[in-house]
XYZ file of C-alpha atoms in Angstrom:
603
model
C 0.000 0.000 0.000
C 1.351 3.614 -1.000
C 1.864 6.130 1.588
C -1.094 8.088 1.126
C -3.318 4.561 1.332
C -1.960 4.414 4.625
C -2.992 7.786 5.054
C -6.569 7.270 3.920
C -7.146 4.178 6.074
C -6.117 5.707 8.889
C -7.917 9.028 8.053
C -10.535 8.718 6.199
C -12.926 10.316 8.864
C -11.163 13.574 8.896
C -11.174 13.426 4.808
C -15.144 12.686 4.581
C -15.314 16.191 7.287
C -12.965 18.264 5.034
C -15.013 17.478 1.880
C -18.190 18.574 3.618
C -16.278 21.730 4.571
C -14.814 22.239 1.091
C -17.667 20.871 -0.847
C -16.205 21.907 -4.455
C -12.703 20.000 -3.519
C -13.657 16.852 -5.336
C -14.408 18.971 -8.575
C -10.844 20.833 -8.622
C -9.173 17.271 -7.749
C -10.914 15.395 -11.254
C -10.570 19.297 -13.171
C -7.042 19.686 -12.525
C -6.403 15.997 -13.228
C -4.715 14.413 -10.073
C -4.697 11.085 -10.517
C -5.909 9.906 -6.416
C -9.305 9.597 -5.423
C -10.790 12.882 -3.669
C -11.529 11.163 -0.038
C -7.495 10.097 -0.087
C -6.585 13.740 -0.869
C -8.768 14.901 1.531
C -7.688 12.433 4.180
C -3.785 13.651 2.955
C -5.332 17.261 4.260
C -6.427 16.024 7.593
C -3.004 14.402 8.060
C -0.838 17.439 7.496
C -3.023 19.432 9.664
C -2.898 17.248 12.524
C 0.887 17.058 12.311
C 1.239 20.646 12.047
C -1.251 21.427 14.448
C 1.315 18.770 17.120
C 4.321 20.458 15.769
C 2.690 24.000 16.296
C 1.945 23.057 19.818
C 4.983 22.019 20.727
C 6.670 25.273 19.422
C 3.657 27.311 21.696
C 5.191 24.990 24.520
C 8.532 26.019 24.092
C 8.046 29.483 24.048
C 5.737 29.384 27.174
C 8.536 27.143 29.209
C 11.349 29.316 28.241
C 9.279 32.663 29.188
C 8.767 30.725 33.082
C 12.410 30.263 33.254
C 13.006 33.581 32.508
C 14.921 32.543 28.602
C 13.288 35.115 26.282
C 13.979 34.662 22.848
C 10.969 36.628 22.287
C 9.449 39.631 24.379
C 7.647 38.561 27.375
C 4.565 40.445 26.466
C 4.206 39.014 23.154
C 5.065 35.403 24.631
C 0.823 35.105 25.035
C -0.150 36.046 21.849
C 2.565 34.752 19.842
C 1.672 30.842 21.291
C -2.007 31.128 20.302
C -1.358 32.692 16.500
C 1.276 29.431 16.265
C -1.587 26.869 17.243
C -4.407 28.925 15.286
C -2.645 30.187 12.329
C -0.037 27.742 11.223
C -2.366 24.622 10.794
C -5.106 26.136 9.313
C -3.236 27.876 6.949
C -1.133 24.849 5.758
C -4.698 23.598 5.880
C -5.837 26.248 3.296
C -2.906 25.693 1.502
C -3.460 21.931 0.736
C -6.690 22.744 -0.099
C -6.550 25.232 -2.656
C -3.267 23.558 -4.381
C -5.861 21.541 -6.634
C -8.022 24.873 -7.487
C -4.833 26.029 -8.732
C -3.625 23.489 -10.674
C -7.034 23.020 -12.154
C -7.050 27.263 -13.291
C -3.126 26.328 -14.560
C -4.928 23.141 -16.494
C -7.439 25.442 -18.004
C -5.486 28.228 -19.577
C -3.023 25.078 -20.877
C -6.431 24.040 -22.919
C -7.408 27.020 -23.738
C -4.184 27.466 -25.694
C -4.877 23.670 -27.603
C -8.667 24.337 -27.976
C -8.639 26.634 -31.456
C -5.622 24.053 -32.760
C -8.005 21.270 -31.892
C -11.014 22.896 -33.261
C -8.488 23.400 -36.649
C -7.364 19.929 -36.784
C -10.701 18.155 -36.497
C -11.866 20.628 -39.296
C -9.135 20.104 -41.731
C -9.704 15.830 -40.993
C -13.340 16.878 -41.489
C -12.582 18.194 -45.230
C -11.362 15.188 -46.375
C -13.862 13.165 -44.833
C -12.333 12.087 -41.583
C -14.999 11.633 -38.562
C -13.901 13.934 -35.324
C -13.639 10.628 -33.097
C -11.403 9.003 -36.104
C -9.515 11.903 -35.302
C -9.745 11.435 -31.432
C -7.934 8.134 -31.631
C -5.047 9.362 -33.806
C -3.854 12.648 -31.306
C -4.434 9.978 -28.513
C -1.600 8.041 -30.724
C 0.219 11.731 -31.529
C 3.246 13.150 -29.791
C 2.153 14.849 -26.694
C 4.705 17.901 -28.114
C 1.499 18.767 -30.019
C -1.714 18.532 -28.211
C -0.831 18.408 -24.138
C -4.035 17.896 -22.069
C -5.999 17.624 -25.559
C -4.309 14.126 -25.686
C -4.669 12.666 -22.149
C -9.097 13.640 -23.207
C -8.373 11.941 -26.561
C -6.592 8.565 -24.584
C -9.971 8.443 -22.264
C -12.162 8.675 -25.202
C -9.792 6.008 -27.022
C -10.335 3.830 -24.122
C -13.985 4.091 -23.680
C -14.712 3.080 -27.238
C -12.454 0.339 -27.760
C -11.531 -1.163 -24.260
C -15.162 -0.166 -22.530
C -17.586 -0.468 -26.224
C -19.517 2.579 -25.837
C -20.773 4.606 -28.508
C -18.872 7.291 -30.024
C -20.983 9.987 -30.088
C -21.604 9.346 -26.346
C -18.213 9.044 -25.678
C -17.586 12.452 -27.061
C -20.696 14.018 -24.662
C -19.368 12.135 -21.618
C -16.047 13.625 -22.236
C -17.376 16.883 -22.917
C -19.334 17.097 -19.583
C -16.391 16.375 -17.201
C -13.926 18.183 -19.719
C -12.811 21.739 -17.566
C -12.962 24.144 -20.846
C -16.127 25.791 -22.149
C -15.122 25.983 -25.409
C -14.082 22.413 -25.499
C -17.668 21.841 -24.105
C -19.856 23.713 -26.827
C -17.765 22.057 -30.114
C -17.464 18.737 -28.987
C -21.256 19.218 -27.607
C -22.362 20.657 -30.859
C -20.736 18.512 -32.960
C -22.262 15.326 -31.220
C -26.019 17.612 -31.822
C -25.471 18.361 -35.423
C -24.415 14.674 -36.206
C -27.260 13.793 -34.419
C -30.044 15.958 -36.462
C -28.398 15.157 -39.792
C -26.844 18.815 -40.049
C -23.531 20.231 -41.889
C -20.392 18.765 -40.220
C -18.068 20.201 -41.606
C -19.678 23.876 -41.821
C -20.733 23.685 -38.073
C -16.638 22.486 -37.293
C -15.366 25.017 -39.857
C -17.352 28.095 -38.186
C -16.552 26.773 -34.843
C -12.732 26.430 -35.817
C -12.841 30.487 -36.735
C -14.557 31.604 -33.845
C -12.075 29.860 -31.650
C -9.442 32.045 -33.435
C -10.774 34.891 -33.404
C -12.128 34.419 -29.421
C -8.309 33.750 -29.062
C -7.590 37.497 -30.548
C -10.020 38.911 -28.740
C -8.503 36.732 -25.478
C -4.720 38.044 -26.916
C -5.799 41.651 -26.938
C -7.075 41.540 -23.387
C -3.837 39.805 -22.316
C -1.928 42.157 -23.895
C -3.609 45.044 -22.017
C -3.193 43.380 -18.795
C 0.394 42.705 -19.315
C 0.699 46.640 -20.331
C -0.724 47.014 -16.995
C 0.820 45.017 -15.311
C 4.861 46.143 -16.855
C 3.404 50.197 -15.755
C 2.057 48.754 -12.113
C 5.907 47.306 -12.430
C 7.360 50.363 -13.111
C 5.539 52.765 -11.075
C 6.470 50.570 -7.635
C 9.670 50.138 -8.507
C 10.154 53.533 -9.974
C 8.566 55.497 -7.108
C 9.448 52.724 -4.144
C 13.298 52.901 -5.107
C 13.348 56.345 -5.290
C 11.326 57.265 -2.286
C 13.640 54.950 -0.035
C 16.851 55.909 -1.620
C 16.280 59.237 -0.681
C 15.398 58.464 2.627
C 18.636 56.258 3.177
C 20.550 58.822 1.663
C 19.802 61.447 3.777
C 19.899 59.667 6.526
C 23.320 58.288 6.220
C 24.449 61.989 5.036
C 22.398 63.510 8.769
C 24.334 60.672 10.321
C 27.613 62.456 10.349
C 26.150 65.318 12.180
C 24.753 63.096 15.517
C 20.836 62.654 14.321
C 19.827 59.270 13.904
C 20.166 57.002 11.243
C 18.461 54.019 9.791
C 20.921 51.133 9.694
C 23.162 50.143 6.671
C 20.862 46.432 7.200
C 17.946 47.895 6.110
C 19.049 49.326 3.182
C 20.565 45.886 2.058
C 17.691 44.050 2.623
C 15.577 46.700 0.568
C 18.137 46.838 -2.120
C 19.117 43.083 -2.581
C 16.541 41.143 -1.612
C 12.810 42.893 -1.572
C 13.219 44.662 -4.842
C 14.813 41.436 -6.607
C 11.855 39.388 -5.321
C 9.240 42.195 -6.289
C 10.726 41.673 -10.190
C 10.154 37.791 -8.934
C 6.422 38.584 -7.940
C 5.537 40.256 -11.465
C 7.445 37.554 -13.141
C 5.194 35.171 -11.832
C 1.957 37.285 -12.564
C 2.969 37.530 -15.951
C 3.467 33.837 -16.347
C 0.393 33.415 -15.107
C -1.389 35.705 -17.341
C 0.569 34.870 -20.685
C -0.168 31.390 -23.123
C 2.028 28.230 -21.726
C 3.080 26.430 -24.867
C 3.697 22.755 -24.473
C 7.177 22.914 -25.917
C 10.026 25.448 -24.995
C 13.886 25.279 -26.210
C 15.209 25.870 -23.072
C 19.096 26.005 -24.312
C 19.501 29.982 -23.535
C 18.605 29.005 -19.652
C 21.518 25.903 -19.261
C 23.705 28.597 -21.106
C 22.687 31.136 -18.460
C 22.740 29.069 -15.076
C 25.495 27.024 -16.112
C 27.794 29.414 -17.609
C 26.667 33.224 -17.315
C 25.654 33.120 -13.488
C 28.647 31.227 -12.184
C 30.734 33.862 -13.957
C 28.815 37.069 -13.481
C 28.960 36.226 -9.098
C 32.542 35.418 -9.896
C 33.677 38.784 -11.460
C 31.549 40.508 -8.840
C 33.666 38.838 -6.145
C 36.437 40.435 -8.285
C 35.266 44.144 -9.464
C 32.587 45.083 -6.997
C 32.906 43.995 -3.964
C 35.970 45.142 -3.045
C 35.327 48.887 -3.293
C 32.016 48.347 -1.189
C 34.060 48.089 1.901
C 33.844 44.281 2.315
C 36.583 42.209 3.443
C 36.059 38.053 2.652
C 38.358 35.680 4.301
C 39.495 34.269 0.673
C 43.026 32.372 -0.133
C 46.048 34.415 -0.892
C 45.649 33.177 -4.853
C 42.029 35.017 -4.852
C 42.705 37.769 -3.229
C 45.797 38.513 -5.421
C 43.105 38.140 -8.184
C 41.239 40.672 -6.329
C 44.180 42.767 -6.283
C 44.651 43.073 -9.562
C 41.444 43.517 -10.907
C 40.675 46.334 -8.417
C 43.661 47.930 -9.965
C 42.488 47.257 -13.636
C 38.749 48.718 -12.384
C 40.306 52.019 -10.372
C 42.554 52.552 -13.940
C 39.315 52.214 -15.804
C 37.340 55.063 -13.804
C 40.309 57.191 -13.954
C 40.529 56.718 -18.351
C 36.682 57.472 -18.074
C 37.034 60.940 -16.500
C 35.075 59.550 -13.517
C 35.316 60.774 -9.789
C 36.488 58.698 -6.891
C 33.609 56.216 -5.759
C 32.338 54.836 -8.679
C 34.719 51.567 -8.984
C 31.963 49.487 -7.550
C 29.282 51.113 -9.867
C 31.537 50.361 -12.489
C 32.618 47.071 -11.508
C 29.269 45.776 -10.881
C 28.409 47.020 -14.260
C 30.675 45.139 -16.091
C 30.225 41.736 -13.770
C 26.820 41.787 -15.621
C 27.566 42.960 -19.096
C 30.568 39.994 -19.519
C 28.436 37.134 -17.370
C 25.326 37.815 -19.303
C 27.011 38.295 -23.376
C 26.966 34.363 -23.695
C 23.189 33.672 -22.881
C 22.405 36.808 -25.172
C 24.309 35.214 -27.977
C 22.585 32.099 -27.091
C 19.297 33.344 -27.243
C 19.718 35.411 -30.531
C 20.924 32.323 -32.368
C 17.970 30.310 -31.011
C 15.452 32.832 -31.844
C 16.977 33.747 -34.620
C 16.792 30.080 -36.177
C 12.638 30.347 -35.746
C 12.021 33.688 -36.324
C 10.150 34.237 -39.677
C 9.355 30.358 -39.785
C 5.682 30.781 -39.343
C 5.172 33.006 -41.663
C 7.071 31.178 -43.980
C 4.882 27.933 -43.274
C 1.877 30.036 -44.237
C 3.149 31.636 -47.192
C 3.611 27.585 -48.640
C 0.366 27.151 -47.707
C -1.469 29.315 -49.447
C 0.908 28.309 -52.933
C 0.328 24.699 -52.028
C -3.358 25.279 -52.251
C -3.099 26.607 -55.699
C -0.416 24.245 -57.165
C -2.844 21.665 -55.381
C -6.058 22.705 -58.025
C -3.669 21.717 -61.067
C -4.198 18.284 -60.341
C -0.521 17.283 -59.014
C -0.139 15.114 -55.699
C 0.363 16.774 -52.570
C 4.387 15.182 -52.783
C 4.374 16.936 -56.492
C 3.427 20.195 -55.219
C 6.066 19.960 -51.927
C 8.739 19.201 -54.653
C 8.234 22.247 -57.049
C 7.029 24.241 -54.369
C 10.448 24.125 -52.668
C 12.383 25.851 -55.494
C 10.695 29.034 -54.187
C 12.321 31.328 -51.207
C 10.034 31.189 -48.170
C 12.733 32.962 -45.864
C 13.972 30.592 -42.912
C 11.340 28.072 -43.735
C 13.083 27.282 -47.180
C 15.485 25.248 -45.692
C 13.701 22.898 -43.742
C 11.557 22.578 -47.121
C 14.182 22.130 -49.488
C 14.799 19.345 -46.837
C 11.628 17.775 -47.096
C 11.115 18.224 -50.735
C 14.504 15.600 -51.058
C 13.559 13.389 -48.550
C 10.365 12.861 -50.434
C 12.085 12.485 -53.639
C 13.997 9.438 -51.851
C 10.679 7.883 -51.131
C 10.849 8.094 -47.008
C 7.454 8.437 -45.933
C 5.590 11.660 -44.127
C 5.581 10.665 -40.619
C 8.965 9.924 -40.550
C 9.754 13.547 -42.495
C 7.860 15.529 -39.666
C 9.902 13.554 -36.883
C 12.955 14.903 -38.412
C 11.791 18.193 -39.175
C 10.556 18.266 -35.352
C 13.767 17.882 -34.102
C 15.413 20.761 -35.729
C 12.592 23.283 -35.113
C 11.049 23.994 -31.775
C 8.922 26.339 -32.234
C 5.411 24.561 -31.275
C 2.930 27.130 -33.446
C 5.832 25.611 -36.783
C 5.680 22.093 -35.302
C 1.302 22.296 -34.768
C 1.066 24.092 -38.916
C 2.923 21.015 -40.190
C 1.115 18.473 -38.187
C -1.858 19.440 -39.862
C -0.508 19.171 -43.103
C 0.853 16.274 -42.515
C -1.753 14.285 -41.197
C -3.962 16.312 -44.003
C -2.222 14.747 -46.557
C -1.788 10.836 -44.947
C -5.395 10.402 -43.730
C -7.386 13.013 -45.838
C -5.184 12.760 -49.177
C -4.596 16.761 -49.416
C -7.457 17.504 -51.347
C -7.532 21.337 -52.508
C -10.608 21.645 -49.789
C -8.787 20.153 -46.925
C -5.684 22.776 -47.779
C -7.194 25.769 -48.319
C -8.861 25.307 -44.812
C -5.562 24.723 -43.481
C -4.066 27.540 -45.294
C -6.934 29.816 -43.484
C -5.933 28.255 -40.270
C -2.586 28.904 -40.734
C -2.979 32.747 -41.364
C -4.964 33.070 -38.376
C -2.459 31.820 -36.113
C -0.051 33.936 -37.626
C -2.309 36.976 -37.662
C -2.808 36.156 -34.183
C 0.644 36.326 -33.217
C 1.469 39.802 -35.090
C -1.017 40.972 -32.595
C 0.239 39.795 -29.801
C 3.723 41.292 -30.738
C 2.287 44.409 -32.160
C 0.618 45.027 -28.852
C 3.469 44.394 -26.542
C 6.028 46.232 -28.114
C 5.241 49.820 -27.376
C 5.907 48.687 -23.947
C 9.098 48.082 -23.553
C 10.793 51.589 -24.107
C 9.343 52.305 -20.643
C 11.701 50.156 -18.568
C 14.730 52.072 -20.106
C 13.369 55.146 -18.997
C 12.833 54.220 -15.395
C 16.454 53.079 -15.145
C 17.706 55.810 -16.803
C 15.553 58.405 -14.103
C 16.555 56.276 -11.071
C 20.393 56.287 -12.186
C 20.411 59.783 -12.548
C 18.288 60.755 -9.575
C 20.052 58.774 -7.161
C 23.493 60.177 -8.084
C 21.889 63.680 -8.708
C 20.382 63.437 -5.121
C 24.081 62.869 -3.469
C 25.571 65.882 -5.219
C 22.859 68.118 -4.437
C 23.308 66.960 -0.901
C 27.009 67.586 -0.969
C 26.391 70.780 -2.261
C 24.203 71.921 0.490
C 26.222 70.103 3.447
C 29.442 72.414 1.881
C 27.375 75.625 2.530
C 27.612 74.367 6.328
C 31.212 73.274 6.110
C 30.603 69.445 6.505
C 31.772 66.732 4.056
C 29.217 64.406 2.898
C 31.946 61.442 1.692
C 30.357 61.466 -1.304
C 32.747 58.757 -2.464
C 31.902 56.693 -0.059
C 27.795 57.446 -0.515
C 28.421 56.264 -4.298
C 30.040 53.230 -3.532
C 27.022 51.927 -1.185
C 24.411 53.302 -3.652
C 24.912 52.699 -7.226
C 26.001 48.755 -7.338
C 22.399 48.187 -6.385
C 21.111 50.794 -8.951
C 22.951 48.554 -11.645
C 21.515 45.296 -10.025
C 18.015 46.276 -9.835
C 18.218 47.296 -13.885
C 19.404 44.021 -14.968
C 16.862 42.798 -12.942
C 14.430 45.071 -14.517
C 15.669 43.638 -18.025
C 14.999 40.538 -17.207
C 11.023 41.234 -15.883
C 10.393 43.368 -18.628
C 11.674 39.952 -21.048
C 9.448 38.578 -19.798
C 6.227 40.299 -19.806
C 6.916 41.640 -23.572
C 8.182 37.543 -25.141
C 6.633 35.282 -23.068
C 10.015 33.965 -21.996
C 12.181 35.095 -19.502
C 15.133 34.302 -21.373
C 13.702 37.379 -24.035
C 15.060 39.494 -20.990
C 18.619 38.629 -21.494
C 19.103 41.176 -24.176
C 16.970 43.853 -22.220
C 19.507 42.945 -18.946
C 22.402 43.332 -21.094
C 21.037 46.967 -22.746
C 19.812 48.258 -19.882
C 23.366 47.573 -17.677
C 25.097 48.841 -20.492
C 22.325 52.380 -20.172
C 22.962 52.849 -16.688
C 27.350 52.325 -16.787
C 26.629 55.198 -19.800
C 24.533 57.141 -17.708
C 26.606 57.055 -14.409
C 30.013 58.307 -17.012
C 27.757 61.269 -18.528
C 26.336 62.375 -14.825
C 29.416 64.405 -13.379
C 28.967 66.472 -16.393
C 25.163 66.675 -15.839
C 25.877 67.175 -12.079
C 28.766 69.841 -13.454
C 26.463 71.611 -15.864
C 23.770 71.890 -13.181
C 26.588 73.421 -10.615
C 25.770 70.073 -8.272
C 29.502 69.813 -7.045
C 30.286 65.894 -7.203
């Protein structure tokens, strides 16, 4: 018996009370697709509480017997109220926790189908053209790659099994799966196909019309995204903006009032603000916006090993060699390293000097170019990779709509692949001059689109030549059947110009707000200096620059990387961003002495 068995025998009374409680539990368990029965999850529930709820106790106890023998690692007035929020609080939220993790994975399940649903709806269409039933077409993605259709699959291997292991009917296979199915839209064409067959109406016209109002619900779905994410990049800015800002100033003058006996906040606080709650505030918006944008079922991932195999080991290296030692902290490393260290503070306080900059902006400039070098080879990375699918798509659909019309002369689909590929369709060409030989040497279709699959990985590429592909096998590529994949095809690529088209605008404003913080911040210390020389006190404005601007430079690779993300989808898009916007702060902090000159600021 598995673990949780044991769990659910031994439990099953407190799982049958939590259900009652949480009466819509069992739906988000079967929704999000966890494969254990609702009363064992449950019972799983019940168990964690109770051991937290044990542990929790014991942690009040502790606290209560070291307040009565006078050991306070807390203050005695808090001891009270402290032991009661430990027995109350931590079990039930653990509890709330447990509970809610399948209402989460069911909302993460839905927006995966979603994404497959107007693919789907296109595939069953184009089978439908050449004459192919939707359940014929049901068993063969339950036999497809799951790098095509994700959850659309695991629905297809149910319905698979209920027909041919279980006998039922087809159509009321489709219904059944329908009902329990967690998408609406998967609901009303599978639901409305199973009617139409039913009262002897168009197929193929009710799957066709369905198909384009997927697509163009999927616009209408990628324009509202593409406002939130707008949103969501300004809500970005705006806290970061306005937050950094606001408590930069306040640390700054504080640590300049310092020197004349008024209190000061301590330099903890500003650390923990500067490299650690703004980092995971780019974290938080990260995650929103992965929550908000599509989840393809495929990813090449090779720009991320580049990155935390290669550019992150590097990049904390040379910070441990050009930053760190201007910002006043000593390491206990080996006499090798710190000979390194030696000589590469020399190499950075030779650079400032050639750059015309004043004393205290080594670590601003060595944190600057920690990140430029560590982060080159995952830009270079990503370039190539995007690079190599970029312009693909629109290449596929561009063959497309030729094959449809070489198609009506009467040649077979192979024919028209063969002449087809002396034309230039931009990146796609190659992969089609490709196919066009590999044809001409007789190997068959399936295993073409295996090969072509593992050179491209770009899913909306991989999903346009599925279709033709399986098109062509099962439907034999009649002109019908490929002009309504050529349709298909220019939707999806009309719906991804509009997805880019809306998101671009947006990422000028991340520059910006580096920019403005940059200058601000190092604006803000000269002005300061300025007006602590009227009273005859020295500022150590060196020394304010070396504690401030590292985390200035930080915070805008950081920045790079969030606004990657929220503008391609991938976080890896941010690389280049990182790199460009280091690069626009290490300009800006070597033009602001002459700003801070021209403005008579006195650095």
């Amino acid at each position: 018996m598995s673990f949780t068995g044991y769990i659910y025998a031994g439990f099953s009374w407190m799982g049958k009370i939590i259900l009652k409680m949480f009466k819509n539990l069992d739906n988000d368990i079967r929704s999000a697709d966890l494969r254990i029965y609702p009363e064992a999850y449950a019972s799983l529930c019940g168990f964690v509480f109770i051991i937290m709820l044990i542990i929790s106790i014991g942690l009040s106890s502790i606290i209560s017997l070291s307040s009565f023998f006078k050991i306070h690692f807390i203050p005695p007035q808090y001891t009270f109220i402290i032991s009661i929020l430990l027995v109350l609080v931590l079990p039930t939220l653990t509890l709330l926790i447990m509970i809610f993790i399948p209402s989460i994975m069911k909302v993460n399940r839905v927006s995966r189908v979603e994404l497959e649903i107007p693919y789907f709806a296109a595939y069953i269409s184009t089978m439908a053209t050449g004459g192919i039933s939707p359940y014929v077409s049901f068993e063969r993605i339950a036999k497809a790659p799951s790098y095509i259709f994700r959850e659309v699959k695991k629905e297809a291997a149910r319905f698979f099994i209920k027909v041919r292991a279980l006998g039922k009917e087809p159509l009321t296979a489709i219904e059944e799966s329908a009902k329990n199915f967690p998408s609406k839209t998967y609901r009303e064409l599978m639901l409305g196909y199973a009617a139409t067959l039913r009262s002897g109406g168009d197929v193929v016209h009710y799957l066709y019309r369905q198909t384009e109002m997927a697509f163009k619900e999927m616009v209408s779905v990628t324009r509202e995204v593409s406002e939130r994410i707008g949103i969501l990049l300004e809500s970005y800015m705006a806290i970061t903006v306005i937050l950094a800002l606001s408590l930069y100033t306040i640390f700054i003058i504080n640590n300049v009032l310092a020197q004349v006996a008024l209190p000061t906040i301590g330099m903890t606080n500003f650390v923990f603000f500067a490299y650690i709650f703004l980092p995971v505030i780019s974290g938080l918006f990260i995650y929103l916006a992965d929550l908000m944008q599509p989840q393809y079922p495929i990813s090449d991932n090779r720009p991320y090993y580049v990155y935390f195999l290669f550019s992150l080991p590097v990049t904390i290296i040379l910070i441990i060699l050009f930053a760190i030692p201007f910002m006043g902290t000593i390491l206990p490393f080996p006499p090798p390293i710190l000979k390194a260290i030696s000589f590469s503070k020399e190499f950075i306080d030779d650079l400032n000097n050639r750059l015309g900059l004043p004393e205290g902006f080594e670590s601003g400039i060595g944190m600057s170019l920690s990140l430029i070098i560590g982060i080159i080879p995952s830009v270079i990375t990503t370039e190539y990779c995007m690079r190599e699918y970029r312009g693909i798509q629109s290449g596929i659909t561009r063959f497309l709509r030729d094959l449809v019309e070489v198609r009506k002369t009467g040649l077979s689909p192979e024919k028209c692949i063969i002449n087809l590929s002396k034309r230039d369709y931009g990146r796609f060409s190659k992969h089609l001059i490709k196919i066009a030989n590999q044809l001409g040497w007789g190997i068959s279709l399936t295993k073409i689109y295996e090969r072509f699959v593992e050179k491209v990985r770009n899913w909306l590429a991989r999903i346009t030549m599925f279709l033709l592909v399986e098109s062509i096998q099962v439907g034999g590529g009649t002109p019908r059947t490929l002009e309504a994949l050529a349709s298909f095809a220019e939707m999806i690529e009309l719906l991804d110009r509009e997805k880019k088209r809306a998101l671009k605008p947006l990422i000028i404003i991340p520059y910006i707000a580096s920019i403005i913080t940059t200058v601000v911040v190092l604006i803000l210390i000269g002005f300061l200096n300025r007006i602590m020389g009227i009273a005859n006190i020295s500022v150590g404005v060196a020394n304010l620059i070396r504690i401030y601007v590292p985390p200035v430079v930080l915070n805008a690779y950081i920045t790079g990387l969030t606004a990657g993300k929220i503008s391609t989808e991938k976080v890896y898009g941010g690389f280049l961003h990182a790199l460009i916007l280091t690069i626009t702060v290490l300009v800006s902090m070597i033009f602001e002495p002459f700003l801070s000159q021209t403005f008579n600021l006195g650095f």
